[in-house]
mmCIF file of C-alpha atoms in Angstrom:
data_model
loop_
_atom_site.group_PDB
_atom_site.id
_atom_site.type_symbol
_atom_site.label_atom_id
_atom_site.label_comp_id
_atom_site.label_asym_id
_atom_site.label_seq_id
_atom_site.Cartn_x
_atom_site.Cartn_y
_atom_site.Cartn_z
ATOM 1 C CA MET A 1 -7.109 20.133 12.366
ATOM 2 C CA LYS A 2 -4.664 21.473 10.891
ATOM 3 C CA ALA A 3 -6.874 23.264 8.220
ATOM 4 C CA THR A 4 -8.754 24.698 11.123
ATOM 5 C CA SER A 5 -5.712 25.856 13.197
ATOM 6 C CA HIS A 6 -4.610 27.845 9.829
ATOM 7 C CA LEU A 7 -7.939 29.429 9.614
ATOM 8 C CA LEU A 8 -7.745 30.739 13.013
ATOM 9 C CA GLU A 9 -3.808 31.814 12.697
ATOM 10 C CA LYS A 10 -5.120 34.171 9.466
ATOM 11 C CA ILE A 11 -8.286 35.344 11.429
ATOM 12 C CA ASP A 12 -5.879 36.398 14.359
ATOM 13 C CA MET A 13 -3.589 38.025 11.972
ATOM 14 C CA ARG A 14 -6.175 39.863 10.306
ATOM 15 C CA VAL A 15 -7.641 41.009 14.134
ATOM 16 C CA SER A 16 -4.093 41.875 14.773
ATOM 17 C CA TYR A 17 -3.740 44.278 11.615
ATOM 18 C CA THR A 18 -7.280 45.766 12.090
ATOM 19 C CA GLU A 19 -6.061 46.823 15.624
ATOM 20 C CA CYS A 20 -2.868 48.192 14.850
ATOM 21 C CA ARG A 21 -2.229 51.783 15.504
ATOM 22 C CA ASP A 22 1.020 52.590 14.210
ATOM 23 C CA LEU A 23 3.200 51.404 11.192
ATOM 24 C CA VAL A 24 6.188 49.706 13.045
ATOM 25 C CA PRO A 25 4.566 46.801 14.504
ATOM 26 C CA PHE A 26 3.035 47.178 11.395
ATOM 27 C CA PHE A 27 5.607 46.535 9.713
ATOM 28 C CA LYS A 28 6.487 43.504 12.096
ATOM 29 C CA MET A 29 2.970 41.435 11.265
ATOM 30 C CA VAL A 30 3.166 42.441 7.649
ATOM 31 C CA MET A 31 6.887 40.754 7.781
ATOM 32 C CA ASP A 32 6.198 37.565 9.867
ATOM 33 C CA ASP A 33 2.908 37.198 7.384
ATOM 34 C CA ARG A 34 5.541 36.938 4.626
ATOM 35 C CA LYS A 35 7.461 34.365 6.313
ATOM 36 C CA VAL A 36 4.061 32.334 7.281
ATOM 37 C CA LYS A 37 3.632 32.236 3.774
ATOM 38 C CA GLY A 38 6.665 31.760 2.172
ATOM 39 C CA LEU A 39 7.643 34.855 0.668
ATOM 40 C CA SER A 40 11.050 36.611 0.312
ATOM 41 C CA CYS A 41 11.458 38.752 3.736
ATOM 42 C CA PHE A 42 14.887 40.043 2.023
ATOM 43 C CA ASN A 43 16.175 43.458 3.384
ATOM 44 C CA TYR A 44 12.675 43.764 4.830
ATOM 45 C CA ASP A 45 14.560 42.971 9.065
ATOM 46 C CA LEU A 46 16.879 45.954 7.396
ATOM 47 C CA SER A 47 14.468 47.873 6.305
ATOM 48 C CA LEU A 48 12.375 47.727 9.988
ATOM 49 C CA LYS A 49 15.743 48.693 11.241
ATOM 50 C CA TYR A 50 16.258 52.176 9.170
ATOM 51 C CA LEU A 51 12.183 52.807 9.904
ATOM 52 C CA MET A 52 12.952 52.030 14.418
ATOM 53 C CA LYS A 53 15.934 54.979 13.627
ATOM 54 C CA PHE A 54 13.572 57.374 12.237
ATOM 55 C CA SER A 55 10.944 56.760 14.724
ATOM 56 C CA ASP A 56 13.291 57.915 17.509
ATOM 57 C CA THR A 57 12.690 61.234 15.853
ATOM 58 C CA HIS A 58 9.754 60.766 14.301
ATOM 59 C CA GLU A 59 5.952 59.654 14.762
ATOM 60 C CA THR A 60 4.867 56.675 13.379
ATOM 61 C CA GLY A 61 1.364 56.351 13.893
ATOM 62 C CA PHE A 62 -0.869 56.357 11.440
ATOM 63 C CA LYS A 63 -2.922 59.529 11.935
ATOM 64 C CA ALA A 64 0.853 61.016 11.161
ATOM 65 C CA ILE A 65 1.602 58.805 8.196
ATOM 66 C CA ASP A 66 1.093 61.507 4.579
ATOM 67 C CA GLY A 67 2.726 62.515 1.871
ATOM 68 C CA LYS A 68 4.666 65.017 3.787
ATOM 69 C CA TRP A 69 5.843 62.217 6.233
ATOM 70 C CA VAL A 70 6.604 59.698 3.227
ATOM 71 C CA ASP A 71 8.926 62.619 2.339
ATOM 72 C CA THR A 72 10.542 63.459 5.353
ATOM 73 C CA PHE A 73 11.303 59.747 5.118
ATOM 74 C CA ARG A 74 12.770 59.526 1.961
ATOM 75 C CA GLU A 75 15.057 62.099 2.836
ATOM 76 C CA PHE A 76 15.922 60.650 6.460
ATOM 77 C CA LEU A 77 17.202 57.647 4.013
ATOM 78 C CA LEU A 78 19.224 59.572 1.726
ATOM 79 C CA ASN A 79 21.098 61.440 5.100
ATOM 80 C CA THR A 80 21.338 58.609 7.612
ATOM 81 C CA SER A 81 24.435 56.709 8.026
ATOM 82 C CA SER A 82 24.858 52.765 7.693
ATOM 83 C CA LEU A 83 23.834 51.220 10.538
ATOM 84 C CA ARG A 84 27.248 48.918 10.284
ATOM 85 C CA ASN A 85 29.559 51.636 10.189
ATOM 86 C CA GLU A 86 29.609 55.429 10.620
ATOM 87 C CA GLN A 87 29.453 56.012 6.590
ATOM 88 C CA HIS A 88 26.944 57.466 4.218
ATOM 89 C CA LEU A 89 23.985 54.911 3.989
ATOM 90 C CA SER A 90 24.348 53.985 0.151
ATOM 91 C CA THR A 91 21.728 55.577 -2.765
ATOM 92 C CA THR A 92 21.077 51.415 -3.633
ATOM 93 C CA SER A 93 20.706 50.830 -0.266
ATOM 94 C CA ALA A 94 18.220 53.974 0.328
ATOM 95 C CA ARG A 95 16.209 53.348 -2.326
ATOM 96 C CA THR A 96 15.842 49.600 -1.503
ATOM 97 C CA TYR A 97 14.201 50.613 2.081
ATOM 98 C CA TYR A 98 12.590 53.236 0.743
ATOM 99 C CA SER A 99 10.759 50.993 -1.657
ATOM 100 C CA ILE A 100 10.084 48.462 1.026
ATOM 101 C CA VAL A 101 8.481 50.738 3.407
ATOM 102 C CA LEU A 102 6.254 52.186 0.493
ATOM 103 C CA ASN A 103 5.213 48.016 -0.195
ATOM 104 C CA VAL A 104 4.507 48.087 3.573
ATOM 105 C CA ILE A 105 2.881 51.064 3.341
ATOM 106 C CA ASN A 106 0.237 49.803 0.081
ATOM 107 C CA GLU A 107 -0.568 46.727 2.727
ATOM 108 C CA ALA A 108 -1.839 49.638 5.447
ATOM 109 C CA ILE A 109 -3.930 51.542 2.805
ATOM 110 C CA ASN A 110 -5.604 47.668 1.521
ATOM 111 C CA THR A 111 -6.282 47.751 5.451
ATOM 112 C CA GLY A 112 -7.549 51.147 5.539
ATOM 113 C CA HIS A 113 -5.360 52.466 7.594
ATOM 114 C CA VAL A 114 -3.981 54.814 5.606
ATOM 115 C CA ASP A 115 -5.043 57.216 2.470
ATOM 116 C CA ALA A 116 -4.810 55.306 -0.799
ATOM 117 C CA THR A 117 -3.063 58.999 -2.610
ATOM 118 C CA ILE A 118 -0.391 59.116 -0.030
ATOM 119 C CA VAL A 119 1.733 55.654 -2.452
ATOM 120 C CA LYS A 120 0.218 57.091 -5.771
ATOM 121 C CA TYR A 121 2.191 60.359 -5.365
ATOM 122 C CA ALA A 122 5.299 59.444 -3.860
ATOM 123 C CA ARG A 123 8.784 60.777 -5.036
ATOM 124 C CA PRO A 124 10.978 58.016 -5.375
ATOM 125 C CA ILE A 125 14.732 57.539 -5.003
ATOM 126 C CA LYS A 126 16.250 57.241 -8.293
ATOM 127 C CA LYS A 127 18.296 54.859 -9.127
ATOM 128 C CA ALA A 128 22.663 55.397 -8.838
ATOM 129 C CA GLU A 129 24.756 55.455 -11.349
ATOM 130 C CA SER A 130 26.684 51.865 -10.834
ATOM 131 C CA THR A 131 30.536 51.907 -10.633
ATOM 132 C CA THR A 132 32.430 49.027 -10.721
ATOM 133 C CA ALA A 133 35.816 49.228 -9.054
ATOM 134 C CA SER A 134 38.779 46.425 -9.792
ATOM 135 C CA LEU A 135 40.431 44.217 -7.352
ATOM 136 C CA SER A 136 44.135 44.286 -7.642
ATOM 137 C CA GLU A 137 46.133 41.057 -8.040
ATOM 138 C CA LYS A 138 47.081 40.863 -3.948
ATOM 139 C CA GLU A 139 43.464 41.631 -3.085
ATOM 140 C CA LEU A 140 41.790 38.653 -4.570
ATOM 141 C CA GLU A 141 45.128 36.478 -3.781
ATOM 142 C CA LYS A 142 43.846 37.592 -0.115
ATOM 143 C CA LEU A 143 40.097 36.623 -0.919
ATOM 144 C CA ALA A 144 41.361 33.421 -2.139
ATOM 145 C CA GLU A 145 42.911 32.817 1.223
ATOM 146 C CA ALA A 146 40.078 34.109 3.256
ATOM 147 C CA LYS A 147 38.396 31.243 5.079
ATOM 148 C CA CYS A 148 34.371 31.014 3.658
ATOM 149 C CA ASP A 149 32.078 28.881 4.800
ATOM 150 C CA CYS A 150 30.167 28.955 1.746
ATOM 151 C CA MET A 151 32.581 27.386 -0.233
ATOM 152 C CA THR A 152 30.334 28.029 -3.515
ATOM 153 C CA LEU A 153 29.572 31.390 -2.762
ATOM 154 C CA LYS A 154 33.190 32.086 -2.491
ATOM 155 C CA LYS A 155 34.082 30.862 -6.226
ATOM 156 C CA ALA A 156 31.319 32.378 -7.621
ATOM 157 C CA PHE A 157 32.297 35.652 -6.135
ATOM 158 C CA LEU A 158 36.171 34.815 -7.429
ATOM 159 C CA LEU A 159 34.766 33.367 -11.020
ATOM 160 C CA SER A 160 32.897 36.806 -11.018
ATOM 161 C CA ALA A 161 36.122 38.951 -10.302
ATOM 162 C CA LEU A 162 38.222 37.109 -12.930
ATOM 163 C CA THR A 163 35.880 37.319 -15.752
ATOM 164 C CA GLY A 164 33.244 40.122 -14.560
ATOM 165 C CA ILE A 165 30.578 37.615 -14.852
ATOM 166 C CA GLN A 166 27.654 38.914 -13.321
ATOM 167 C CA TRP A 167 25.643 37.284 -10.603
ATOM 168 C CA ASN A 168 22.600 36.359 -12.521
ATOM 169 C CA GLU A 169 24.957 34.491 -15.102
ATOM 170 C CA LEU A 170 26.841 32.561 -12.733
ATOM 171 C CA LYS A 171 23.469 31.517 -10.856
ATOM 172 C CA LEU A 172 22.454 30.390 -15.016
ATOM 173 C CA LEU A 173 25.834 28.872 -16.031
ATOM 174 C CA THR A 174 25.660 25.445 -16.793
ATOM 175 C CA TRP A 175 28.217 22.954 -17.876
ATOM 176 C CA ASP A 176 27.314 23.063 -21.374
ATOM 177 C CA LYS A 177 28.106 26.752 -21.757
ATOM 178 C CA VAL A 178 32.094 25.603 -21.093
ATOM 179 C CA GLU A 179 33.923 24.809 -24.484
ATOM 180 C CA LYS A 180 37.194 23.562 -24.583
ATOM 181 C CA VAL A 181 39.329 25.087 -27.352
ATOM 182 C CA ASN A 182 42.911 23.062 -27.833
ATOM 183 C CA ASP A 183 44.193 23.782 -24.711
ATOM 184 C CA SER A 184 42.479 26.325 -23.257
ATOM 185 C CA TYR A 185 38.918 26.612 -21.806
ATOM 186 C CA GLN A 186 35.572 29.653 -22.842
ATOM 187 C CA LEU A 187 32.513 30.434 -21.479
ATOM 188 C CA ILE A 188 29.783 30.782 -23.962
ATOM 189 C CA ILE A 189 27.328 33.471 -21.637
ATOM 190 C CA GLU A 190 23.791 33.937 -23.525
ATOM 191 C CA ALA A 191 22.288 36.329 -21.484
ATOM 192 C CA LYS A 192 22.086 40.226 -22.601
ATOM 193 C CA GLY A 193 23.361 38.670 -26.448
ATOM 194 C CA SER A 194 26.043 35.839 -26.635
ATOM 195 C CA ARG A 195 29.497 36.815 -25.393
ATOM 196 C CA VAL A 196 32.405 34.545 -25.266
ATOM 197 C CA ILE A 197 34.637 35.001 -22.067
ATOM 198 C CA PRO A 198 38.400 33.117 -22.404
ATOM 199 C CA LEU A 199 39.348 30.938 -19.120
ATOM 200 C CA SER A 200 42.300 31.285 -17.239
ATOM 201 C CA ASP A 201 43.355 28.138 -15.214
ATOM 202 C CA GLN A 202 42.903 29.862 -11.995
ATOM 203 C CA ALA A 203 39.498 30.542 -13.411
ATOM 204 C CA PHE A 204 38.555 27.076 -14.848
ATOM 205 C CA HIS A 205 39.519 25.116 -11.514
ATOM 206 C CA LEU A 206 36.863 27.579 -9.167
ATOM 207 C CA LEU A 207 34.125 25.610 -11.512
ATOM 208 C CA ASP A 208 32.373 22.884 -9.609
ATOM 209 C CA GLN A 209 32.535 19.557 -11.973
ATOM 210 C CA THR A 210 29.857 17.965 -13.011
ATOM 211 C CA ASN A 211 28.984 15.030 -15.319
ATOM 212 C CA ALA A 212 26.021 16.518 -16.718
ATOM 213 C CA PRO A 213 26.265 18.964 -19.486
ATOM 214 C CA GLU A 214 22.726 20.876 -18.574
ATOM 215 C CA GLU A 215 23.214 20.660 -14.490
ATOM 216 C CA LYS A 216 24.241 24.330 -12.898
ATOM 217 C CA ILE A 217 27.603 24.639 -12.245
ATOM 218 C CA PHE A 218 27.383 26.774 -8.728
ATOM 219 C CA LYS A 219 23.853 24.461 -7.277
ATOM 220 C CA ASN A 220 22.907 25.902 -4.262
ATOM 221 C CA LEU A 221 23.955 29.510 -4.823
ATOM 222 C CA LYS A 222 21.927 32.260 -3.320
ATOM 223 C CA TRP A 223 22.504 35.459 -1.207
ATOM 224 C CA ASN A 224 20.342 36.443 1.275
ATOM 225 C CA ALA A 225 20.571 38.692 4.949
ATOM 226 C CA TYR A 226 21.870 35.352 6.894
ATOM 227 C CA LEU A 227 24.573 34.851 4.894
ATOM 228 C CA TYR A 228 25.038 38.808 4.474
ATOM 229 C CA ASN A 229 25.427 38.969 8.200
ATOM 230 C CA LYS A 230 27.257 36.155 8.398
ATOM 231 C CA LEU A 231 30.236 37.516 6.093
ATOM 232 C CA ASN A 232 30.030 40.813 7.639
ATOM 233 C CA LYS A 233 31.262 39.478 10.765
#
């Protein structure tokens, strides 16, 4: 019975895809389908919101979607304001949302709704040059004192701010990479070439204690749309 139910669900999804005539509801179907399959939908919800904002002044029916439409949507993202505030949407965010919408259009190509050459010749949004802004000691103190429901995320952020360790390095950090030298500690980071990072007492006390050398220091460290929205409230 379970297998039959799942099969019917898949058939209904295909019928819905086939009958759909507009990118916005099609996008919602793709997102729901990804959730059912256990695939990541990170930033899909925000991408959909910008697509809906774009649809206020532009057609999103499949018949209207061509190379010019894609280019217009690209320019819209590069010039629109953030939905969270009135500030200009960052190039990094625009690039992310643009990529996701193109992925959904690819799905529409696979179902025969859109011409296959549209995405092929779409102009990319180039990656913005990254700049790093250091936090002052007073700002770090305020962050350390601030209330946060996700203590693992807070500790990891503060350690990154104090040492410059990147997110992907924090996720993989294990206790066998922590070395004691005389009366102090240091981290051995092997990603992108081995390097040694001295740890202050303040930084060391941010590490979650564990007895297993190969166990991750920050267990279940993650970042998703739910946490993003929660921390921005």
